[in-house]
Coordinates of C-alpha atoms in Angstrom, one line a residue:
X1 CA 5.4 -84.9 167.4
X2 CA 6.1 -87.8 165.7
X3 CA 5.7 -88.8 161.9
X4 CA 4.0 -91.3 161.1
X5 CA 5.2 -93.2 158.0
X6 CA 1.9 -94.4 155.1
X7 CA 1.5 -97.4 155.0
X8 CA 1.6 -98.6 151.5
X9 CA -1.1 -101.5 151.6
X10 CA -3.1 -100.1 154.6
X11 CA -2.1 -102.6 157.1
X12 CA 1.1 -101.9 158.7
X13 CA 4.4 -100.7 158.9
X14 CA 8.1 -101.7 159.4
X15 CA 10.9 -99.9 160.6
X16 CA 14.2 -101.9 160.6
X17 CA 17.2 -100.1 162.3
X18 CA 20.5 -100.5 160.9
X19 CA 21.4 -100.2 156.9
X20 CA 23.8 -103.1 156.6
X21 CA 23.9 -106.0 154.2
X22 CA 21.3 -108.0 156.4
X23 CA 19.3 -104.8 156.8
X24 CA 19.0 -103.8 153.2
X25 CA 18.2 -107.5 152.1
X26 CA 15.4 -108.0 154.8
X27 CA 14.0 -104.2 153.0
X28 CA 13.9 -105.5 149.4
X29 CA 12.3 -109.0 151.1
X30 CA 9.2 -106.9 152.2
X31 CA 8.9 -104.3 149.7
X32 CA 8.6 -106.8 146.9
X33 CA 5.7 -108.2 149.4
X34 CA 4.1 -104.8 149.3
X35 CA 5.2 -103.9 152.8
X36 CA 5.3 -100.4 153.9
X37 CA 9.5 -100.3 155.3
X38 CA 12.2 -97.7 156.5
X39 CA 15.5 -98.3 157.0
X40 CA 17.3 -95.9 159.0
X41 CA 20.7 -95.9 159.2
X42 CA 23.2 -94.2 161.5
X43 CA 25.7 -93.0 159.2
X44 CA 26.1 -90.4 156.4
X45 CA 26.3 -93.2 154.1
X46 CA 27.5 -96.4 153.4
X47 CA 30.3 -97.9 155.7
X48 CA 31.1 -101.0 154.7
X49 CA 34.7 -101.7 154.7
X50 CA 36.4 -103.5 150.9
X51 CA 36.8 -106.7 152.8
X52 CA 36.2 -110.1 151.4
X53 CA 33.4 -112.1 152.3
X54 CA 32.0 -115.4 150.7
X55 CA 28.2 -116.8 150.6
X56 CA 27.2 -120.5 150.7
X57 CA 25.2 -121.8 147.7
X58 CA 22.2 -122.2 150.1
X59 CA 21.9 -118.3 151.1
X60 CA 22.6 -117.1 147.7
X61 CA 19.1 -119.4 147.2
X62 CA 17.5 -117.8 150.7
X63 CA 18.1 -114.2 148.5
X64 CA 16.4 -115.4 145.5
X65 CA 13.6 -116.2 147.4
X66 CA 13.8 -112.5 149.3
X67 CA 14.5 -111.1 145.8
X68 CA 15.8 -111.5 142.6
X69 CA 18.0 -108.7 142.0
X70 CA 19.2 -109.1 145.2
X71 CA 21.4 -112.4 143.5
X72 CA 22.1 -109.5 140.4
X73 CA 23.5 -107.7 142.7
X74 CA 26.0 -110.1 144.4
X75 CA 26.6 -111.4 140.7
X76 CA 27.5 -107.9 139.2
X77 CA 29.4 -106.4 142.0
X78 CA 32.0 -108.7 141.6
X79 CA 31.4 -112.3 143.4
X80 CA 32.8 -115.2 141.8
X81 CA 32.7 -118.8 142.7
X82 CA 36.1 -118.9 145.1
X83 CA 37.3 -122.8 144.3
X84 CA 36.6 -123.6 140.9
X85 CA 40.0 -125.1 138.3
X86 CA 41.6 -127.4 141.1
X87 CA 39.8 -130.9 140.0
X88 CA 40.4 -131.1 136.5
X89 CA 38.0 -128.3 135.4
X90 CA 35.2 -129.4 137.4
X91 CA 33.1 -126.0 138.3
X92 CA 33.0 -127.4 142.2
X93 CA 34.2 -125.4 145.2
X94 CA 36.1 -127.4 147.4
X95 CA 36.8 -125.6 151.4
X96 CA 40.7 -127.0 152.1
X97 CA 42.9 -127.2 154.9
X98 CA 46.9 -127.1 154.3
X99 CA 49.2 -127.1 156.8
X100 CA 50.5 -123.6 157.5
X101 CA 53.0 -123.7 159.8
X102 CA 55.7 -126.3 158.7
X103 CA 57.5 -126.2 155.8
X104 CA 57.4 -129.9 153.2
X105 CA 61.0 -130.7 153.1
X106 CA 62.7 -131.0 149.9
X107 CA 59.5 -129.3 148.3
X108 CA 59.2 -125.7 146.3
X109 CA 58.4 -122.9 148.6
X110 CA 54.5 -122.8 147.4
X111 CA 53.8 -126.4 148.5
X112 CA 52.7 -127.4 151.9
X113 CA 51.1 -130.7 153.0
X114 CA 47.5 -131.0 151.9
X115 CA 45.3 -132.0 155.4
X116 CA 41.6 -132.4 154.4
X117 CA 39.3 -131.0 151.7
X118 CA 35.0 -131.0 151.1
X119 CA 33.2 -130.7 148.7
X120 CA 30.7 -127.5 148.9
X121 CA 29.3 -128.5 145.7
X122 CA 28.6 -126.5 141.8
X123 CA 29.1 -122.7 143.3
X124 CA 28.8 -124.1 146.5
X125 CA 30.5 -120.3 147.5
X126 CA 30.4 -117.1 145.9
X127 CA 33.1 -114.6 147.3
X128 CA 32.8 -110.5 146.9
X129 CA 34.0 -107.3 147.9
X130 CA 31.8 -106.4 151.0
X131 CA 31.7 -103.0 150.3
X132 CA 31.5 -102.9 146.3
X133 CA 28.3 -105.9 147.3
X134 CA 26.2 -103.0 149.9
X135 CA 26.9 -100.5 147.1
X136 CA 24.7 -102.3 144.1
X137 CA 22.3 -103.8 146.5
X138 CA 21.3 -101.1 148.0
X139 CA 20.2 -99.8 144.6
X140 CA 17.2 -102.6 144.5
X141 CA 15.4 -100.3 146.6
X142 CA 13.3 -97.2 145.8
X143 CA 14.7 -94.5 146.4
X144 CA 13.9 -92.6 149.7
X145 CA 13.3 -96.3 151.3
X146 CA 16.7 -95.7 153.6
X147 CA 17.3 -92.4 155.6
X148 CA 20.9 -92.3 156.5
X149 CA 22.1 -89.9 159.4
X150 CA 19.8 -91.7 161.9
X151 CA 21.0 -92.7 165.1
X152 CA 18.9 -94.1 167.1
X153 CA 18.7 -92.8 170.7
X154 CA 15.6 -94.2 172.3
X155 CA 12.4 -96.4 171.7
X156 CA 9.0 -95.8 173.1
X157 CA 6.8 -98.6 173.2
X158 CA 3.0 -98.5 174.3
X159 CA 0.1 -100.3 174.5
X160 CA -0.3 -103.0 171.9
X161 CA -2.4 -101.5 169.3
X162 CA -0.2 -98.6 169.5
X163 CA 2.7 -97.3 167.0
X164 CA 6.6 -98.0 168.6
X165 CA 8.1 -94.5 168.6
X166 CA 11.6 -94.1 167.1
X167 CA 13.5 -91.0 168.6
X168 CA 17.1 -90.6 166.9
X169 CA 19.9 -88.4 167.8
X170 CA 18.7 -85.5 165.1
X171 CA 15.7 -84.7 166.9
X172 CA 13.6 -86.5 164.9
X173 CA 11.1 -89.1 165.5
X174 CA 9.2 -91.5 163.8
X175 CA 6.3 -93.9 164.4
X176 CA 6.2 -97.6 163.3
X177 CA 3.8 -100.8 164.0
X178 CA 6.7 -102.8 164.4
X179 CA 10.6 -103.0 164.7
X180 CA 13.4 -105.2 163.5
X181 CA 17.5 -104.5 164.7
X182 CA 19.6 -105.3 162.1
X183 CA 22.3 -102.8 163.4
X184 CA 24.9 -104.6 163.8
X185 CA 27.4 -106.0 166.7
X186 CA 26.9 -102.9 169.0
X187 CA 23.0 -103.0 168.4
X188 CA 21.3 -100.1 169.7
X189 CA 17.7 -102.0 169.5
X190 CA 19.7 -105.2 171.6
X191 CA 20.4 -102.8 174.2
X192 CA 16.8 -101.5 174.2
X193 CA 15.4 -105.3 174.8
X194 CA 18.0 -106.2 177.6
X195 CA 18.8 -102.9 179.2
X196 CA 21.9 -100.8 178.6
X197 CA 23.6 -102.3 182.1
X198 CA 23.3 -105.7 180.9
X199 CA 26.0 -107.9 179.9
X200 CA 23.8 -109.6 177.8
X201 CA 23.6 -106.2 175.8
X202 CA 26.9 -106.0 174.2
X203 CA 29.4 -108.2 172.8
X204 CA 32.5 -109.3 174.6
X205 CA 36.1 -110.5 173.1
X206 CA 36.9 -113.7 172.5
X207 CA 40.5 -113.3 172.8
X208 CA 41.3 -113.7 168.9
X209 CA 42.0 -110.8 166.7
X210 CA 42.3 -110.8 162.8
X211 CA 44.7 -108.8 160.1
X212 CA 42.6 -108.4 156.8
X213 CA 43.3 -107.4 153.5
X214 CA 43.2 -107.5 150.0
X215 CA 46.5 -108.4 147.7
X216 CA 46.7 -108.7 143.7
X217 CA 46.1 -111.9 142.4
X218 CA 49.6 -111.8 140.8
X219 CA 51.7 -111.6 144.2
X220 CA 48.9 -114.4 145.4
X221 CA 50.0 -116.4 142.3
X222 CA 53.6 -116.1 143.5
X223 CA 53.5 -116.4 147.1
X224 CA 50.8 -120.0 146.9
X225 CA 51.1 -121.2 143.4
X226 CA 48.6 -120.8 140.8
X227 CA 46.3 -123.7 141.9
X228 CA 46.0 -122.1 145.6
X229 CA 45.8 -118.6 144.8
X230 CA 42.1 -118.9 142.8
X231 CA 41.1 -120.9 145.4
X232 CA 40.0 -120.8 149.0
X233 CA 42.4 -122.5 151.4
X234 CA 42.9 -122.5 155.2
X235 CA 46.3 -122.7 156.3
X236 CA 46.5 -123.8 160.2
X237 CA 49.2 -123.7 163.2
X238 CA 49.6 -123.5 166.5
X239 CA 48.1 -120.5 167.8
X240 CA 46.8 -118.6 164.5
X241 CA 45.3 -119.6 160.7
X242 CA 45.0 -118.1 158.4
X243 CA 42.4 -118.1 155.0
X244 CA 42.5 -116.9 151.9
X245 CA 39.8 -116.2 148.3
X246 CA 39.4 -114.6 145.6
X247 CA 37.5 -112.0 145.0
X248 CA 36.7 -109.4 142.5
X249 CA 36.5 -111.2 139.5
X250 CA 39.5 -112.8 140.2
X251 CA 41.8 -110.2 140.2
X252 CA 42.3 -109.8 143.9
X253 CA 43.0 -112.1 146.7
X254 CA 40.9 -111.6 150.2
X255 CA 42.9 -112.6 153.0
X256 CA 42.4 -113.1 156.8
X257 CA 45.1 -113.6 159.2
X258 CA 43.5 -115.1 162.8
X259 CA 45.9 -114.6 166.3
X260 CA 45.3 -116.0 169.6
X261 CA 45.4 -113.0 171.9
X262 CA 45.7 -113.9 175.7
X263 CA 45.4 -110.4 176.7
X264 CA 41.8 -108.2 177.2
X265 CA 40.7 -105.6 174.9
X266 CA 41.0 -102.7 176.7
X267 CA 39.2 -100.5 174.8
X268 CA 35.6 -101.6 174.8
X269 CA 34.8 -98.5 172.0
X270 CA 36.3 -99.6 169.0
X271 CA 37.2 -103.1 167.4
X272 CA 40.3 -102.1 165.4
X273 CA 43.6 -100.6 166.2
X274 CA 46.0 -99.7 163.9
X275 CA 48.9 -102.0 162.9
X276 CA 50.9 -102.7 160.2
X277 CA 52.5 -105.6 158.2
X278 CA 55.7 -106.2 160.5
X279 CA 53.3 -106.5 163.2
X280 CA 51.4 -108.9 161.2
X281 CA 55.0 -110.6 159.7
X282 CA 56.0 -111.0 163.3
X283 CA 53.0 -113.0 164.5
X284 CA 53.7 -115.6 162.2
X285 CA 57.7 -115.3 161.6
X286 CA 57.6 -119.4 162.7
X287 CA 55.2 -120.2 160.2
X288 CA 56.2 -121.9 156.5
X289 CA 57.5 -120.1 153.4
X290 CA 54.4 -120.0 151.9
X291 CA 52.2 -118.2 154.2
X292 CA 55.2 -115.4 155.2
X293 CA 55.1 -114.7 151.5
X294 CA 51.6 -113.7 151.8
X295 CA 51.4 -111.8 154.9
X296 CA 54.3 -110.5 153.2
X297 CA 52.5 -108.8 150.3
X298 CA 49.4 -107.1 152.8
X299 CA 49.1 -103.6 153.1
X300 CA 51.8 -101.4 155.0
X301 CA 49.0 -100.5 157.3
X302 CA 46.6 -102.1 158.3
X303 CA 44.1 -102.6 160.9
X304 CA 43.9 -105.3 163.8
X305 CA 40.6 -106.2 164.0
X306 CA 39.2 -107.5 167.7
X307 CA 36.9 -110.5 167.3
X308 CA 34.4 -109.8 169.7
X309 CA 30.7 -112.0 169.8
X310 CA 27.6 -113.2 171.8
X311 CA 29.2 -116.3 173.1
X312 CA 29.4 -115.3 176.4
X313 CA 26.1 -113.7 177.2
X314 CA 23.5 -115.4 174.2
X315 CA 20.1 -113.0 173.7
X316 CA 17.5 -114.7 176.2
X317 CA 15.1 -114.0 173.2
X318 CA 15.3 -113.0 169.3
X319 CA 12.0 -110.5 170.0
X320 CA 10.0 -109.0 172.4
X321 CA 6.3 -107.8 171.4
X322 CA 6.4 -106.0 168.3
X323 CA 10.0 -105.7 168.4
X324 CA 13.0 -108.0 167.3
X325 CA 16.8 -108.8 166.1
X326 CA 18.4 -110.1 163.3
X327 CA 21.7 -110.5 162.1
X328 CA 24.5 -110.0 164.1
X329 CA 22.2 -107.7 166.1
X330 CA 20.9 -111.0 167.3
X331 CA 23.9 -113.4 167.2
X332 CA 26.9 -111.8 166.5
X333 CA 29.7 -115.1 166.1
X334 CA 33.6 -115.1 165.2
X335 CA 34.1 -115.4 161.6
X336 CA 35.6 -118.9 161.7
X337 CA 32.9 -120.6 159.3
X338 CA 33.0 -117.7 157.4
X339 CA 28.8 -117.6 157.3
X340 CA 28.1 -115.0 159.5
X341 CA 26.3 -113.0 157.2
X342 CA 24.7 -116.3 155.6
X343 CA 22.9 -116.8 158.9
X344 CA 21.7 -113.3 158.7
X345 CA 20.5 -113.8 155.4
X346 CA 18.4 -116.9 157.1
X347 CA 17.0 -114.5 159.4
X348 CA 15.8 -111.8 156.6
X349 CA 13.8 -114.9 154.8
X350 CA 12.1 -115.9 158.0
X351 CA 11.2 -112.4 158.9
X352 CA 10.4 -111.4 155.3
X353 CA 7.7 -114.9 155.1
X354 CA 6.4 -114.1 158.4
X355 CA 5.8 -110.2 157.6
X356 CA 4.2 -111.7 154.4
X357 CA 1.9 -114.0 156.4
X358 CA 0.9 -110.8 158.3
X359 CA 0.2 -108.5 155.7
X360 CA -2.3 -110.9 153.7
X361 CA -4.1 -112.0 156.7
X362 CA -4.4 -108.1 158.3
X363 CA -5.7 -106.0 155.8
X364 CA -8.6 -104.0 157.0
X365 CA -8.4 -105.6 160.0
X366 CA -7.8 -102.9 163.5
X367 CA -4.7 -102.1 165.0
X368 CA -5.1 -104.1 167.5
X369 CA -5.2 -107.1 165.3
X370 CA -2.7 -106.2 163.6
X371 CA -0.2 -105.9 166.7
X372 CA -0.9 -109.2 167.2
X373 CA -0.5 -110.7 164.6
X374 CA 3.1 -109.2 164.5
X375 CA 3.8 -110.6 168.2
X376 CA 2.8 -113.7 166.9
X377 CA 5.1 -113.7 163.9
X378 CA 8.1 -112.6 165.5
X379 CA 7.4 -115.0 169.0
X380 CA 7.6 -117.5 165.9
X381 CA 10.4 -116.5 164.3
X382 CA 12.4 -116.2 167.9
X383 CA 10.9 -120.1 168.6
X384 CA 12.2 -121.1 164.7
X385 CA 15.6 -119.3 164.3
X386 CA 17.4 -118.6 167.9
X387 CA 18.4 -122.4 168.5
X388 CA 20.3 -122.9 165.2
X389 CA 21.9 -119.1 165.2
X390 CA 23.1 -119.8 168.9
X391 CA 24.4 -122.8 167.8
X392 CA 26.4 -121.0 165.1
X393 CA 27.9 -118.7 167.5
X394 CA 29.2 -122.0 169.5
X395 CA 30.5 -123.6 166.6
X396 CA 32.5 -120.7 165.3
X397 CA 34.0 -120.9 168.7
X398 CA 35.0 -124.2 168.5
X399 CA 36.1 -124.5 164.6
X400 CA 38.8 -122.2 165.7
X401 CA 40.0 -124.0 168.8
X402 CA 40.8 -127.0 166.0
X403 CA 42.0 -124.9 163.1
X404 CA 44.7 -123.3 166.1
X405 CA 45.8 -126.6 167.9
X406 CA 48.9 -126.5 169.1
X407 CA 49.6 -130.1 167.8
X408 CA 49.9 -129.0 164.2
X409 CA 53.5 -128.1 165.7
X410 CA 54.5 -131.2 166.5
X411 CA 55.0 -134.1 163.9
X412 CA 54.6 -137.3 166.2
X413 CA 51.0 -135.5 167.6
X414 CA 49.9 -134.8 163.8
X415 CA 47.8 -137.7 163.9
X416 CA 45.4 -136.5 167.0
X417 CA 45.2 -133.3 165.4
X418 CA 43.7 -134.4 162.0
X419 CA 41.1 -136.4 163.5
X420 CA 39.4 -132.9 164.4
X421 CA 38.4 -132.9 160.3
X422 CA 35.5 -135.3 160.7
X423 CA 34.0 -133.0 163.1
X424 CA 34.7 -129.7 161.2
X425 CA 32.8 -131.5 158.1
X426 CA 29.8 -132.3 160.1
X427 CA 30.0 -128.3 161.7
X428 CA 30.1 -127.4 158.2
X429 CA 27.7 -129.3 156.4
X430 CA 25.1 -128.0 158.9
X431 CA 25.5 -124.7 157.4
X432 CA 25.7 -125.5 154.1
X433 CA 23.1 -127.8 153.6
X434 CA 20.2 -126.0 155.6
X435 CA 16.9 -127.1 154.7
X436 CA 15.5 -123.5 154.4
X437 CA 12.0 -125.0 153.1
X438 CA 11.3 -126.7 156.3
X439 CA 12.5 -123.9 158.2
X440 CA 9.7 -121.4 155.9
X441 CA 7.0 -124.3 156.5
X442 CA 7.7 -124.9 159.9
X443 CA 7.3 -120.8 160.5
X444 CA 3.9 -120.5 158.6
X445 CA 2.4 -123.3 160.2
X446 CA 3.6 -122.0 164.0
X447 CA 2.6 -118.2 162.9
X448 CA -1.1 -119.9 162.0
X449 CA -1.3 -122.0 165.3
X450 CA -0.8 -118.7 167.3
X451 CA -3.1 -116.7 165.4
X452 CA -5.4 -119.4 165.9
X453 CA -5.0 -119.7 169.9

């Protein structure tokens, strides 16, 4: 027998599967709507690894929007604008490209040619500690709101006035009106949608792998140079790039070291194998000075993480009756615009506006109605968001191809290479700059249409 979780306003309920940053955001979204949510979550806690991750100035405005204290959160865990002091004091952050690879003759070891630079604008990012981020945020939600040690095994779905049954791996079920996968790149409610034989199920590698890690900001400060170690920078060369912010209030440096891998990942389990920083040193031993020093001062060991994605088999749909994806559940990308998770927080408004739409217009009303009216807001939010999250899985693609050409090795080919900046702006701006009203607007007034129809 199933339970049944109370809905708080009488109208409906929403179970999202998968605690993650997207997951726990889209949660706060709806319970500060009054929405009746669980999040269940498939390990004993909170995984998160102590990476480094940066939002755009236009997500960090999608959460206010979810929540408040969602921003307090990302504020007091740490984040910090990751370009401000390189134009004279202006509090700008600037997204620059530096030439990785080949050493500026006659120059100090910490200076490399300056390619290209735009301006993202007053915090145009905000960098934090992944990890040390979940941690505070999950702590805007009432307690008892996420139940961790939930796997998810299989989903029952029945006629459309009926509850979606949740069965996880303890034995326990549980009954919802409606679903939303926010669990991640190996999505559990993905493979539900598109059956667990379908390619279009699971991610696939896209023949790049990254070494991540975290080093002080005082071996940053002597491997780049004062000026490039509080700032974000993306060094590029043939083959590989590598990017680097601060984090942590400054004190620590994230950094990301992306390798061209010919080869298939053999095993389709795990994304990481262990390596360590000779492995690391070794992939770029060509490279300049400046960037040996700070591969130089990573970790002993670390990981090698497999940069797998949707590219290859896109969801044919975001949702499917009452049931839908968000988040890298529904386009997972390679981390190459470093948004990922920006997109995701996209997602999480849309869905949250939608829900909200929902929940004022079916109070009282029968389950039936109520089922719906949740078909029609997630058909909307699959008709507003999948074009522009595919799109950001293409473009991460292709923002690597350029930050790897091999023509950054050659001098008399330099020229061709740099032309690829105009294009990288224009990727970039598209991210940055979203129009997130239009995108709210243009999903109430679609939600309406189909209710009216």
């Amino acid at each position: 027998m199933a339970d049944a979780i109370d809905a708080q306003d009488g109208s409906f309920t929403v179970g999202i599967v998968g605690a993650g940053l997207i997951g726990v955001m889209l949660a706060a979204g709806l319970v500060r709507r009054g929405i009746s949510v669980k999040v269940y979550e498939q390990a004993r806690g909170f995984r998160e690894i102590g990476a480094g991750m940066a939002f755009t100035a236009t997500s960090v405005r999608c959460m206010e929007l979810l929540d408040p204290a969602i921003v307090y959160a990302l504020r007091s865990s740490g984040a910090v604008p990751i370009s401000i002091g390189d134009h004279q004091g202006e509090a700008r952050d600037y997204l620059r490209w530096v030439d990785g690879y080949n050493q500026v003759p006659g120059k100090d070891t910490t200076d490399e040619r300056k390619l290209y630079e735009i301006d993202a604008g007053i915090r145009g990012f905000e960098g934090c500690r992944r990890d040390q981020f979940l941690e505070t945020l999950v702590k805007v939600l009432p307690e008892g709101v996420i139940e961790c040690q939930k796997r998810l095994q299989q989903v029952y779905e029945k006629e459309l006035g009926d509850k979606i049954t949740l069965e996880f791996a303890d034995g326990i079920s549980v009954e919802v009106d409606c679903v939303i996968g926010t669990d991640g790149i190996r999505s559990r409610v993905r493979q539900h949608l598109f059956g667990k034989d379908s390619p279009h199920s699971f991610p696939h590698y896209s023949h790049k792998f990254a070494y991540r890690g975290l080093i002080s900001m005082e071996n940053a400060i002597s491997a780049l140079g004062e000026s490039k170690a509080h700032t974000l920078n993306m060094h590029v060369g043939p083959n590989a790039h590598l990017i680097h912010y601060p984090v942590a209030n400054q004190t620590m440096v994230n950094v990301a070291a992306f390798v061209s891998d010919p080869n298939d990942w053999t095993d389709q389990t795990s994304l990481v194998r262990p390596a360590t920083r000779i492995d690391a040193m070794n992939d770029f031993a060509n490279w300049n000075t400046c960037l040996r020093a700070v591969v130089g001062f990573l970790p002993e060991k670390i990981d090698r993480w497999a940069m797998f994605d949707t590219w290859d088999y896109p969801a044919p749909y975001f949702s499917r009756g009452k049931i839908c994806l968000a988040g890298d559940a529904a386009h997972a990308a390679v981390p190459h615009h470093g948004a990922g998770a920006c997109i995701g927080v996209e997602d999480a408004l849309c869905l949250t506006i939608l829900l909200g739409e929902v929940s004022v217009s079916m109070r009282g009303q029968s389950a039936m109605d109520c089922g719906r009216a949740v078909v029609a807001a997630f058909n909307t939010y699959d008709a507003v968001r999948r074009v522009r999250a595919q799109w950001f899985v293409d473009s991460s693609r292709r923002v690597c191809d350029l930050y790897q050409q091999p023509e950054w090795a050659d001098p008399e080919r330099w020229g061709k290479a740099e032309t690829c900046f105009e294009e990288i702006k224009d990727r970039s701006y598209k991210i940055w700059h979203f129009d997130y009203n239009s995108m709210l607007q243009e999903a109430i007034e679609g939600y309406r249409q189909r209710m009216s129809e």
